[in-house]
Amino acid sequence: MTDAEDVRIGVYICHCGINIASAVDVGTVRALAETLEGVTVARDYRFMCSEGGQELIRKDIRELGLNRVVVAACSPLMHEITFRNTCEQAGLNGYLFQMSNIREQCAWVHDNMDEATLKAWGLVSAAVHRVALHEPLEPMKADVHPATLIVGAGIAGIQAALEISESGHPVYLVERESAIGGQMAKFDKTFPTLDCAACILTPKMVSVGRRENIHLMTMSEVESVMGYVGNFKVRVHTKARYVTEECTSCGECVKVCPVKVPSLFDELLSERTAIHKMFPQAVPGDFVIEKRERPPCKQACPIHQDAAGYIALIREGQFARAARLVRRENPLPFICGRVCYHPCESQCNRGSVDEPLAIQQLKRFLMDWERENIGEVDPPPPEHDYPEKVAIIGSGPAGLTAAFDLAVKGYKVTVFERHDVPGGMLSVGLPSYRCPPEIVKRDIDYIRKLGVTILTRRQLGRHFFLEDLLSEKPDMGFKAVFLATGAHKAFTLNVPGEDLDGVISGIDYLRNVNLGFGQITGRRVAVIGGGNTAIDAARTARREGAAVTILYRRTRDEMPAEDEEIEDAIAEGVRFRYLIAPVAVLGDGGRVRGLRCVLMELGEPDASGRPRPIPIRDSEHELEFDQVIPAISQQPDRSWYRDGGQTSNRKGQPRLLFSRWDTIEVHAESMQTDIPGVFAGGDVVLGPSTVVESMGQGRRAAEAIDKYLRGLPMQDFKTHMPPPNPRKTFESRPHPYAPRYEDIPREPRVNTPQLDPATRIGSYKEVNLGFSAEQAVQEAQRCLNCGVCVECYECERVCEPGAVKHDMVDKVTEIDVGQIIIATGYQTFDPRKMPQYGYGRYDNVLSSLELERMLNTTGPTGGKVLCKNGKEPRAIGIIHCVGSRDENHHRYCSRVCCMYALKFAHLVAERTDAEVYQFYVDMRAFGKGYEEFYARVLSEGTTVIRGKGAEVIPSRNPTNGDRHLVVRCEDTLIGKFREIPVDMVILCTALEARSDAGNVASTFHISRSPDGFFLERHPKLDPMGTTSEGIYLAGTCQGPKDIPDAVAQAQGAAARALALISKGHVLIDPVRAQIDPDRCSGCRICNTLCAFDAISYNIEKKISEVNETLCKGCGTCVAACPASAITGRHFSDAQILAELEGLLV
Amino acid sequence: MPYSYYPGCSLHSTGTAYDKSVRAVFHALGEDLIELEDWNCCGATIYMSNQETVALAISARNLALAEKLGHDLVVPCSACFTVLNKTRRFMEEMPTLRAQVNEALSVANLHPEYSVRVRHPLEVLINDFGVERLAQAARRTLEGFKLACYYGCQILRPERAVGDDPEVPMVLDRLMEAFGAHTVDFPAKTRCCGGMLITTFRKVALDLIGEILEWAVRGGANAIVTVCPLCQINLELYQDRLGPRTAEKVRLPVLFFTQLVGLALGCSPEEVGLEHQVVRVPPEYVTPVEVGNHD
């Protein structure tokens, strides 16, 4: 504050020629200015920004000793810097200057001279009052990092990269696609020289690939940008390519890839495989695998089976390879093919079209095929040779899977099984008409081949105890134990009479029958329950000759059993009674004679989410049965543990923890119990569950045990846990190139044939007969390839250099750069928004990019111009301005369409005999050589009709049986309506800003103009700068332009960047927030408000501090500080209030 | 809910079938159609170009009458629909004009606020009843018909009151399909039928009519369905007088959409005015009424 100092202000009013002077009486304003306090001199002059005007100021500073200057003229954006420099040149600090805008905000918007003059007077007075309170400020100097980031590798990005790299400075070239080249790589020839786009682009692309100081990052996008000019910190996310640099582009992988999707590069006109190279000359030359979200079948499977992969191989007839792919993840494939509850099918996206794929049956087919055609298969050799022994208690699916995985890793595994036969529920619970014992044996023998020892008739808690396993006793000495004892203890009904002869639990019944223990079945059997065990028991009882009734207390909709099982049971004559439950078992002489039952009705949902059954009063009645089989779920049997299963129970010893359902509590990620070295999984942890879920648990436990034994931390687990609610990426289609579900033709699911129900209850023969090869291939055709790549691993198999790596992961890199050039390009207007042109409805209406691809020799037709019916067109019509110069879509002109339309005319005339018609509005041939090109094309015989094409309709009168199109237009030069019959219509679609331009703009803190393209700092004087220092624009992202202009702009942006790099430092505006440390209370409100992360909290001093280089001077924190501890330098309260006071003249 | 009804002059003369069938359809759906008492010309004449303010006042009188009843005004004729909507919009957007018109109307003790909505029966059926509900109420299928659905030029633009795409509209097609009819691809569906030109520049109108009919024939239609009485006359009456540009011989019945909706809902051919057709509908197209419930 300069109370003491004598303020000597010079005021200069600019006429700006007649710009200001015609609307504002500058003489009056000057005279009034002289009367203000502190004003030493006031002048008016025609052009203050000229040398003459600036000299006025300098002279007055020197001779009159001015220490403040006000210039009332145009906008500070134009000349604030000019006049600050003028002051500096005369020795006065540039921040002791204030600019007042009396042009854009005053002269240009007022008609009435009196009003305008009054307003100008107020503005000048405001400036004078304010400037008296200005303090001198010095800009800050920051170093400029010599690296530059270029976002987008089309022609503009490539050119800019080459220019900067030429100077020796490093460049990061970040490109979203898998190859560089942008839209230009799609073109055939370019106007007006008819150079082939590839010929001029390829050498540049190769240079980019070769230069050491260009760090090319493809498959990459910028995630975030922090910092300021000269010092940006950028995070770049790079997607996995799944192919390394070893790739030699031999193309063998393409031959074996079973998935084809429409090629975006070819504008969806042709197909390419999941593993592909964008186009033949692509740089980098490595192939890339497109993987979308993992397909839902793989996500849902607890053991991460590649269903989409082996189904694709079935489609190709590669059954042996498909079976190998199944075995890659599944140690019990035969069993799963028979009894898995197939969560994959519930998630299969084909279900949104008609019915899910019969994935389980396809797997079963593969294994049966393998058994018949290949015979015995050997498991993979162990990966290592570890000395540690691992004990597994229980040989059910969880135990067997863990055994397999651990044996493959190289451990010595022993499985202890309490029953006579291994397999757990697989052997004792599954009836053989669902899963024959030979099948179970086959899978278990496969696991035995790895050297796994399975000891039967060895029961934990009876023949040995838990602590024995971990001890050094003979035959023990295990370093880890996996408890997989399952859930074999049936729940009881808790009704009177349950102990009568003839009442036996479902699982006990099944075990006895399956293991041949001489179980007797009654003549009239009641099965209580609604799960798979109940159904299995009922169907088994049927086969034993009984009349069977299932009693369930809810309705069919709530039954947990598989629908297929229920259907099969009904077909086999099992009777179902719903909404009924027993209240007592009735006996006669100690034997069952019937049940007293009560009817139920459904009430509010209970904890399981299902409606609670409520007994109906006075509905008790009796039913006659001679055997009652309750199958109402099981729980684990914890009796073996007793008081710890340990002979001693010292305090402080870790114990196993059990839930109230008697399941063992484990750590969710690592399956560990509280006892070191003891893990648990399967039904004993989950409660009664399914085969494949238990397998998933066994797999995770094996990974955890391996980490435990190798001393690794229990984190970063690679084995799969199915997500609880798999998210659908697309609601309407499986992946972005697929047709919508509603557009996919329906195909009924092929169902496996079954044995006739009437005869099959006479035996335990397998009910499902399995697919034939033809049926399997037919069913496999229905797969929608949801993830694009199905991970069948065929490409990996045939890749000689071993470049395919399916386990590559995305990565994030942080780079430091000094400046950024944005060259993200454009997209084309979707002509479906103008339905009158028939795009998407009629054949042979093409967009301009589609014709480019057709003309290009590497495109879908090898360079020939062909209609959908394969014939050459006899005439084509090119309609200009589709989406451009249009009030309804884009008001601007896309600048290149007239020229490429002429180019198309020339190329089509060259390659075919077709007549070419152009429906134009204006012919814009503005550039060098363009008008000459236009004349040349005209002389070649193109017909130009001035009149925007109104609509495209199919012709009413086909010629020679060929339906063609008619373009209706008005020919404005002759004043007539015309209808021109053509075979093909090309729409010159507008160039528009990319659909994600908004995200890019906010990531880089730049603005967009109203037409959607990025906003340049000044359309005439600075088309490459943005209002963010250090960030420049190049190419079509700033506005539609042709290749010569894009290249020129790229070189210009590169020059800008190089200027700053060569200077080495940058001056930063000192208009920043500053925190008074004495007033700051450390409340930290400002920290979170700062959009630029410029304020941090100093823990020692207990106050907040502003990083002046990051601060952009927006003033948010100044307004928010409750203690008024923050001031904006050059925008203090006093200065602002003085300005307001001055305004009120 | 009840609707007010403005038939317009055509529906009381050559477009009788439209009038009959609109009433039959609303009756079948259980809704009241209350014809405005003492309605006058809607203003779709040359007078609008000669004496615009007077013409608007005359047109606005109808809106004032409708306002007295307070219900939505159903207007089947495309021209009446367009002009009455235009009048309403002018009155809303131009206060000076409105003051003049209202001054004239006040002499007749009418003080309208222009709050009544002017709606087309096609839009009323689709939005107020809904295609699904109509399909469920069907007692006959229209599967004998292969229809070229002709919207004409006026109901989709400039007033977007029917709310469909003015270039390729599909609401009428969908409605007909819901009743079991087949619809054909018909690029001329929004093409002008010539309108009044049939009286002034007959040759031009005949060419336009011929084009539309030829499209219908090429598409494989066995009938055309329309929404406007003038379109219906133009397309139906001149089929043997088409000019040399039309290659095909055409003999197609041209029906009002309400006739078909009425038939679908179980009305008899007499109730929907089929006897007024100059080109008769072959009786085999009309399937018998089905008895009993449908789902």
mmCIF file of C-alpha atoms in Angstrom, chain B residues 87-220:
data_model
loop_
_atom_site.group_PDB
_atom_site.id
_atom_site.type_symbol
_atom_site.label_atom_id
_atom_site.label_comp_id
_atom_site.label_asym_id
_atom_site.label_seq_id
_atom_site.Cartn_x
_atom_site.Cartn_y
_atom_site.Cartn_z
ATOM 1 C CA THR B 87 -54.184 -20.973 -35.544
ATOM 2 C CA ARG B 88 -53.628 -22.053 -31.965
ATOM 3 C CA ARG B 89 -49.910 -21.481 -32.238
ATOM 4 C CA PHE B 90 -50.319 -18.080 -33.821
ATOM 5 C CA MET B 91 -52.666 -17.072 -31.038
ATOM 6 C CA GLU B 92 -50.147 -18.231 -28.450
ATOM 7 C CA GLU B 93 -47.130 -16.574 -30.009
ATOM 8 C CA MET B 94 -48.521 -13.324 -31.434
ATOM 9 C CA PRO B 95 -50.254 -11.227 -28.804
ATOM 10 C CA THR B 96 -51.257 -8.382 -31.118
ATOM 11 C CA LEU B 97 -52.947 -10.736 -33.559
ATOM 12 C CA ARG B 98 -54.574 -12.562 -30.711
ATOM 13 C CA ALA B 99 -55.993 -9.342 -29.347
ATOM 14 C CA GLN B 100 -57.565 -8.575 -32.702
ATOM 15 C CA VAL B 101 -59.020 -12.040 -33.105
ATOM 16 C CA ASN B 102 -60.353 -12.129 -29.602
ATOM 17 C CA GLU B 103 -61.967 -8.771 -30.076
ATOM 18 C CA ALA B 104 -63.873 -10.205 -33.025
ATOM 19 C CA LEU B 105 -64.823 -13.324 -31.113
ATOM 20 C CA SER B 106 -65.989 -11.384 -28.107
ATOM 21 C CA VAL B 107 -68.864 -10.110 -30.181
ATOM 22 C CA ALA B 108 -70.113 -13.684 -30.200
ATOM 23 C CA ASN B 109 -69.494 -13.936 -26.485
ATOM 24 C CA LEU B 110 -66.454 -16.146 -26.959
ATOM 25 C CA HIS B 111 -63.327 -15.441 -24.883
ATOM 26 C CA PRO B 112 -60.891 -18.217 -25.632
ATOM 27 C CA GLU B 113 -57.540 -18.722 -23.909
ATOM 28 C CA TYR B 114 -56.434 -21.282 -26.534
ATOM 29 C CA SER B 115 -55.831 -23.942 -23.958
ATOM 30 C CA VAL B 116 -57.455 -26.769 -25.878
ATOM 31 C CA ARG B 117 -55.118 -29.294 -27.511
ATOM 32 C CA VAL B 118 -55.822 -30.110 -31.140
ATOM 33 C CA ARG B 119 -55.047 -33.763 -31.695
ATOM 34 C CA HIS B 120 -55.127 -36.254 -34.515
ATOM 35 C CA PRO B 121 -57.017 -39.510 -33.894
ATOM 36 C CA LEU B 122 -53.915 -41.527 -34.862
ATOM 37 C CA GLU B 123 -51.917 -39.879 -32.106
ATOM 38 C CA VAL B 124 -54.797 -40.209 -29.661
ATOM 39 C CA LEU B 125 -55.036 -43.940 -30.267
ATOM 40 C CA ILE B 126 -51.308 -44.445 -29.908
ATOM 41 C CA ASN B 127 -50.672 -42.269 -26.861
ATOM 42 C CA ASP B 128 -53.921 -42.406 -24.903
ATOM 43 C CA PHE B 129 -54.766 -46.025 -25.524
ATOM 44 C CA GLY B 130 -51.518 -47.567 -26.614
ATOM 45 C CA VAL B 131 -50.815 -50.082 -29.324
ATOM 46 C CA GLU B 132 -50.662 -52.984 -26.880
ATOM 47 C CA ARG B 133 -54.001 -52.267 -25.339
ATOM 48 C CA LEU B 134 -55.578 -51.878 -28.762
ATOM 49 C CA ALA B 135 -54.062 -55.142 -29.938
ATOM 50 C CA GLN B 136 -55.445 -56.875 -26.883
ATOM 51 C CA ALA B 137 -58.913 -55.534 -27.603
ATOM 52 C CA ALA B 138 -58.767 -56.886 -31.158
ATOM 53 C CA ARG B 139 -61.428 -59.333 -32.183
ATOM 54 C CA ARG B 140 -60.420 -59.705 -35.793
ATOM 55 C CA THR B 141 -57.063 -59.947 -37.400
ATOM 56 C CA LEU B 142 -56.110 -57.831 -40.378
ATOM 57 C CA GLU B 143 -53.835 -60.488 -41.806
ATOM 58 C CA GLY B 144 -55.574 -60.389 -45.163
ATOM 59 C CA PHE B 145 -54.211 -56.924 -45.791
ATOM 60 C CA LYS B 146 -50.837 -56.029 -47.269
ATOM 61 C CA LEU B 147 -50.748 -52.327 -46.567
ATOM 62 C CA ALA B 148 -48.885 -49.371 -47.931
ATOM 63 C CA CYS B 149 -49.217 -46.952 -45.015
ATOM 64 C CA TYR B 150 -49.600 -43.465 -46.427
ATOM 65 C CA TYR B 151 -49.129 -40.627 -43.948
ATOM 66 C CA GLY B 152 -49.407 -37.794 -46.404
ATOM 67 C CA CYS B 153 -47.493 -34.600 -45.993
ATOM 68 C CA GLN B 154 -49.281 -32.772 -43.202
ATOM 69 C CA ILE B 155 -49.602 -34.701 -39.990
ATOM 70 C CA LEU B 156 -45.867 -35.027 -39.359
ATOM 71 C CA ARG B 157 -44.707 -31.572 -40.304
ATOM 72 C CA PRO B 158 -44.666 -28.664 -39.673
ATOM 73 C CA GLU B 159 -46.633 -29.543 -36.539
ATOM 74 C CA ARG B 160 -44.812 -32.377 -34.844
ATOM 75 C CA ALA B 161 -47.948 -33.236 -32.932
ATOM 76 C CA VAL B 162 -47.876 -36.898 -33.923
ATOM 77 C CA GLY B 163 -44.316 -37.050 -32.681
ATOM 78 C CA ASP B 164 -42.907 -39.437 -35.244
ATOM 79 C CA ASP B 165 -39.872 -39.071 -37.524
ATOM 80 C CA PRO B 166 -41.004 -36.824 -40.382
ATOM 81 C CA GLU B 167 -38.697 -38.565 -42.868
ATOM 82 C CA VAL B 168 -39.432 -42.205 -42.175
ATOM 83 C CA PRO B 169 -42.464 -42.431 -39.874
ATOM 84 C CA MET B 170 -43.542 -45.806 -38.606
ATOM 85 C CA VAL B 171 -46.359 -45.326 -36.083
ATOM 86 C CA LEU B 172 -49.142 -46.192 -38.477
ATOM 87 C CA ASP B 173 -47.213 -49.184 -39.783
ATOM 88 C CA ARG B 174 -46.707 -50.458 -36.250
ATOM 89 C CA LEU B 175 -50.335 -49.957 -35.378
ATOM 90 C CA MET B 176 -51.462 -51.934 -38.390
ATOM 91 C CA GLU B 177 -48.918 -54.643 -37.724
ATOM 92 C CA ALA B 178 -50.163 -54.971 -34.175
ATOM 93 C CA PHE B 179 -53.485 -56.047 -35.629
ATOM 94 C CA GLY B 180 -51.836 -58.647 -37.817
ATOM 95 C CA ALA B 181 -51.660 -56.725 -41.086
ATOM 96 C CA HIS B 182 -48.544 -56.899 -43.239
ATOM 97 C CA THR B 183 -46.959 -53.613 -44.196
ATOM 98 C CA VAL B 184 -44.763 -53.032 -47.204
ATOM 99 C CA ASP B 185 -41.731 -50.832 -47.685
ATOM 100 C CA PHE B 186 -43.201 -47.648 -49.092
ATOM 101 C CA PRO B 187 -40.755 -44.812 -49.820
ATOM 102 C CA ALA B 188 -43.565 -42.479 -50.922
ATOM 103 C CA LYS B 189 -45.259 -42.615 -47.541
ATOM 104 C CA THR B 190 -44.807 -38.903 -46.845
ATOM 105 C CA ARG B 191 -44.989 -37.692 -50.434
ATOM 106 C CA CYS B 192 -47.598 -35.085 -51.356
ATOM 107 C CA CYS B 193 -50.712 -36.476 -53.077
ATOM 108 C CA GLY B 194 -51.256 -33.258 -54.973
ATOM 109 C CA GLY B 195 -54.015 -32.064 -52.679
ATOM 110 C CA MET B 196 -56.061 -29.284 -54.209
ATOM 111 C CA LEU B 197 -53.910 -29.314 -57.346
ATOM 112 C CA ILE B 198 -56.261 -31.996 -58.623
ATOM 113 C CA THR B 199 -58.665 -29.148 -59.326
ATOM 114 C CA THR B 200 -56.177 -26.556 -60.567
ATOM 115 C CA PHE B 201 -53.144 -28.296 -62.059
ATOM 116 C CA ARG B 202 -54.592 -31.675 -62.708
ATOM 117 C CA LYS B 203 -51.703 -33.060 -64.754
ATOM 118 C CA VAL B 204 -49.216 -32.364 -61.965
ATOM 119 C CA ALA B 205 -51.492 -33.905 -59.373
ATOM 120 C CA LEU B 206 -52.064 -36.990 -61.499
ATOM 121 C CA ASP B 207 -48.309 -37.467 -61.814
ATOM 122 C CA LEU B 208 -47.881 -37.200 -58.071
ATOM 123 C CA ILE B 209 -50.763 -39.574 -57.446
ATOM 124 C CA GLY B 210 -49.416 -41.987 -60.021
ATOM 125 C CA GLU B 211 -46.041 -42.098 -58.342
ATOM 126 C CA ILE B 212 -47.510 -42.897 -54.972
ATOM 127 C CA LEU B 213 -49.735 -45.609 -56.372
ATOM 128 C CA GLU B 214 -46.905 -47.112 -58.348
ATOM 129 C CA TRP B 215 -44.753 -47.319 -55.228
ATOM 130 C CA ALA B 216 -47.567 -49.114 -53.476
ATOM 131 C CA VAL B 217 -47.938 -51.610 -56.286
ATOM 132 C CA ARG B 218 -44.203 -52.213 -56.563
ATOM 133 C CA GLY B 219 -44.053 -52.807 -52.852
ATOM 134 C CA GLY B 220 -46.616 -55.552 -53.179
#
